[in-house]
CSV table of C-alpha atoms in Angstrom, one decimal:
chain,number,residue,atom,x,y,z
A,1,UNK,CA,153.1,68.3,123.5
A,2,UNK,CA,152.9,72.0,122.9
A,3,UNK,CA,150.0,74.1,124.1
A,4,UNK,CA,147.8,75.6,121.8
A,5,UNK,CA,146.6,79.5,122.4
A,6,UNK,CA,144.2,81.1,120.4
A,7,UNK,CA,144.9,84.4,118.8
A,8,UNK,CA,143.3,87.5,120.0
A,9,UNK,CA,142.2,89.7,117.5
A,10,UNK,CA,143.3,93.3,117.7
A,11,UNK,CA,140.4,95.1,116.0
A,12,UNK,CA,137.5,96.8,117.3
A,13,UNK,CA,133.9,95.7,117.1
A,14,UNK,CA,131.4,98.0,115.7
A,15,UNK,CA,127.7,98.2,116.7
A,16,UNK,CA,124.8,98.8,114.3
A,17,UNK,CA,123.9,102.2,114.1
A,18,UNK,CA,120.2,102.8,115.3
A,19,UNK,CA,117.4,103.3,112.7
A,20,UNK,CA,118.2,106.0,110.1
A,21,UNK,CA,116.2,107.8,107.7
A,22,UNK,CA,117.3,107.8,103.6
A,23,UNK,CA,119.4,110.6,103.7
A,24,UNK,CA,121.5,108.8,106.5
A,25,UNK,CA,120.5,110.7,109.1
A,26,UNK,CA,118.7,110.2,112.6
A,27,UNK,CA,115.8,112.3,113.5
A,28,UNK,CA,116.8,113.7,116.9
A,29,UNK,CA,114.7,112.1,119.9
A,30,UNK,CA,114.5,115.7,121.8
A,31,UNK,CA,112.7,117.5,118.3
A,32,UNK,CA,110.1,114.4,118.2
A,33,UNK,CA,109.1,114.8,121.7
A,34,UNK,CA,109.3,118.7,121.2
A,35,UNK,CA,106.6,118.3,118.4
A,36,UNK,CA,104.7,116.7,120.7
A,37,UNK,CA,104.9,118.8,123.5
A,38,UNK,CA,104.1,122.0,122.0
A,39,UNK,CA,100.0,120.9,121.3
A,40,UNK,CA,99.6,119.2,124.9
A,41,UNK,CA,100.8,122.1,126.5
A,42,UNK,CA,99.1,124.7,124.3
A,43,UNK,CA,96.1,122.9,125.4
A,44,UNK,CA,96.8,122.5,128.8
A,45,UNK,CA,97.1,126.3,129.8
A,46,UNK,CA,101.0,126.5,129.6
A,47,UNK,CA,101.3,128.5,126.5
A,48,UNK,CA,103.8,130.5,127.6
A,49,UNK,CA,106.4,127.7,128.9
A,50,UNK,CA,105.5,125.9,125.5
A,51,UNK,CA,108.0,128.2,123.6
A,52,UNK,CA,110.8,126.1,125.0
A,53,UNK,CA,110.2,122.9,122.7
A,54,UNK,CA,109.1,125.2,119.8
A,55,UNK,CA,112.9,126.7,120.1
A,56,UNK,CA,114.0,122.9,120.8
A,57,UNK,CA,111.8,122.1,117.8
A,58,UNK,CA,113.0,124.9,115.3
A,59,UNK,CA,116.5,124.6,116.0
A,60,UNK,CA,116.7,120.4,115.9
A,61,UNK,CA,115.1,120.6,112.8
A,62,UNK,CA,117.0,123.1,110.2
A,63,UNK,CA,120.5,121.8,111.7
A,64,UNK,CA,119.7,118.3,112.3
A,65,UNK,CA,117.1,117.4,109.7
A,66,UNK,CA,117.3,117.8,105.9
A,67,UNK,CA,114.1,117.0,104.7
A,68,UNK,CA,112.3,120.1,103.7
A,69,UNK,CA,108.7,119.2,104.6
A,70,UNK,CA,110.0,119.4,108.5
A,71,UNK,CA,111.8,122.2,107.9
A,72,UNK,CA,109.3,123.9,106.5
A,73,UNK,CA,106.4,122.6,109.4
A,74,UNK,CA,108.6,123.8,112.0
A,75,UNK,CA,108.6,126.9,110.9
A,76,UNK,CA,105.0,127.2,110.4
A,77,UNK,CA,105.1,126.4,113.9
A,78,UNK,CA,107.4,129.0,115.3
A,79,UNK,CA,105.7,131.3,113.6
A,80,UNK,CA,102.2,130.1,115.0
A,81,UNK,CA,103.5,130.8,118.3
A,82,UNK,CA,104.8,133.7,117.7
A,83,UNK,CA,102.4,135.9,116.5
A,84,UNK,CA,100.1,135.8,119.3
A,85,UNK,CA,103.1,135.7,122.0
A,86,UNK,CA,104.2,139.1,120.3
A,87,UNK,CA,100.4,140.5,120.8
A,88,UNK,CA,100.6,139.1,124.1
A,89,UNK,CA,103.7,141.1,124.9
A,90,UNK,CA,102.8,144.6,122.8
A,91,UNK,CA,99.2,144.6,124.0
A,92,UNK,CA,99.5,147.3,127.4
A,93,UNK,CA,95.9,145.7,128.9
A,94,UNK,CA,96.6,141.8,127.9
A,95,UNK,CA,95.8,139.3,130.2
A,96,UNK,CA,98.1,138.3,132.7
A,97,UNK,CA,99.1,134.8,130.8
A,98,UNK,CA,99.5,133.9,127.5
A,99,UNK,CA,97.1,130.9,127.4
A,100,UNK,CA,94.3,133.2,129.5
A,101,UNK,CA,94.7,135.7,126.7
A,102,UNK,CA,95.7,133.9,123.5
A,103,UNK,CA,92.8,133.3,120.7
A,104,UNK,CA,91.1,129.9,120.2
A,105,UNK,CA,92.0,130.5,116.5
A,106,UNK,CA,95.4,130.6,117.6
A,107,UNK,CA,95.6,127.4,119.4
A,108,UNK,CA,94.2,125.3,116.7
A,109,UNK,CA,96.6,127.1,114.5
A,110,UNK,CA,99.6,126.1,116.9
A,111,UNK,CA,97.8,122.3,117.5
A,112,UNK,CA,97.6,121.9,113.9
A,113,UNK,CA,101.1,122.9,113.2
A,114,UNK,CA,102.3,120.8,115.7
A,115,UNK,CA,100.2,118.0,114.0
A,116,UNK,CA,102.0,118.5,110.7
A,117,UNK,CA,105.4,118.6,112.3
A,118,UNK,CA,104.5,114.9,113.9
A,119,UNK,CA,103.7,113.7,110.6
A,120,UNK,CA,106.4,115.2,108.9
A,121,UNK,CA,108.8,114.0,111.3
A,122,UNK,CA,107.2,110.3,110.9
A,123,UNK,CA,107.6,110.9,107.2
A,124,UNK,CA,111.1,111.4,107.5
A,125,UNK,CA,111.6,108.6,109.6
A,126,UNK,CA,110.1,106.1,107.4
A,127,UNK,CA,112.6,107.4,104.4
A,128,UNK,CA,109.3,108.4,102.0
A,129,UNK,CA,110.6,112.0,102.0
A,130,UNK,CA,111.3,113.2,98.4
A,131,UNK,CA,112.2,116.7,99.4
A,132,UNK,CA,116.0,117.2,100.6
C-alpha cells in the first residue's frame, strides 16, 4: 500500500485589495481625516495648529488623488487658511493667536472649504467623479 501525500502548491495567495475609487486609486485615510480636522479645530480656537492637516490635506490630495474636484477644494482650502494666517503674521499689533485674531468671515470661509473637500473626497470614493 503506498502512502498518498498531497501536493503543496508553490504559489502565493493574494488578498483583495481594499475599496478603490474608478480611477483605481485609494483615497488616503490621513487626507480624509485631515479634511475633517481642519473645521473642528478652526472652530475650537486652534487655528494656528490647524495648518498641519491643511499641509497633510494639500499635499495627499495633488499626489495621491486624481480627481480634480479635490484637487481643486483643497486648494480653496489652503488658500482660506492662508490669507488670514499671512495677516496674522504681517499685522505688527495682531493678537497674540491666530484664532483670537482671525475674522469670523474667515472661519466660515475655512469651515466651508473644509466642507467641500469632505464631499469631494466622498465623491471620489464612491467612483461618481467625472473630472480626472
Amino acid at each position: 500500500m503506498s502512502a498518498t501525500t498531497t501536493p503543496t502548491s508553490t504559489t502565493p495567495t493574494t488578498v483583495p485589495a481594499a475599496a478603490s475609487t474608478a480611477t483605481g486609486h485609494r483615497i488616503p485615510r490621513a487626507v480624509t481625516i485631515s479634511a475633517w480636522a481642519v473645521p473642528i479645530m478652526v472652530l475650537g480656537q486652534f487655528a494656528l495648529i490647524s495648518g498641519v492637516p491643511v499641509v497633510i490635506a494639500l499635499v495627499g490630495a495633488f499626489t495621491r488623488v486624481r480627481d480634480r474636484a479635490v484637487r481643486a477644494a483643497a486648494a480653496l482650502l489652503a488658500l482660506s487658511f492662508a490669507i488670514p494666517l499671512t495677516i496674522w503674521l504681517v499685522r505688527p499689533d495682531g493678537a497674540q493667536s491666530l484664532s483670537k485674531d482671525i475674522h469670523p468671515g474667515f472661519v466660515g470661509l475655512i469651515v466651508a472649504a473644509g466642507a467641500a473637500l469632505v464631499l469631494a473626497l466622498r465623491r471620489a470614493r464612491s467612483g461618481r467623479s467625472a473630472t480626472r
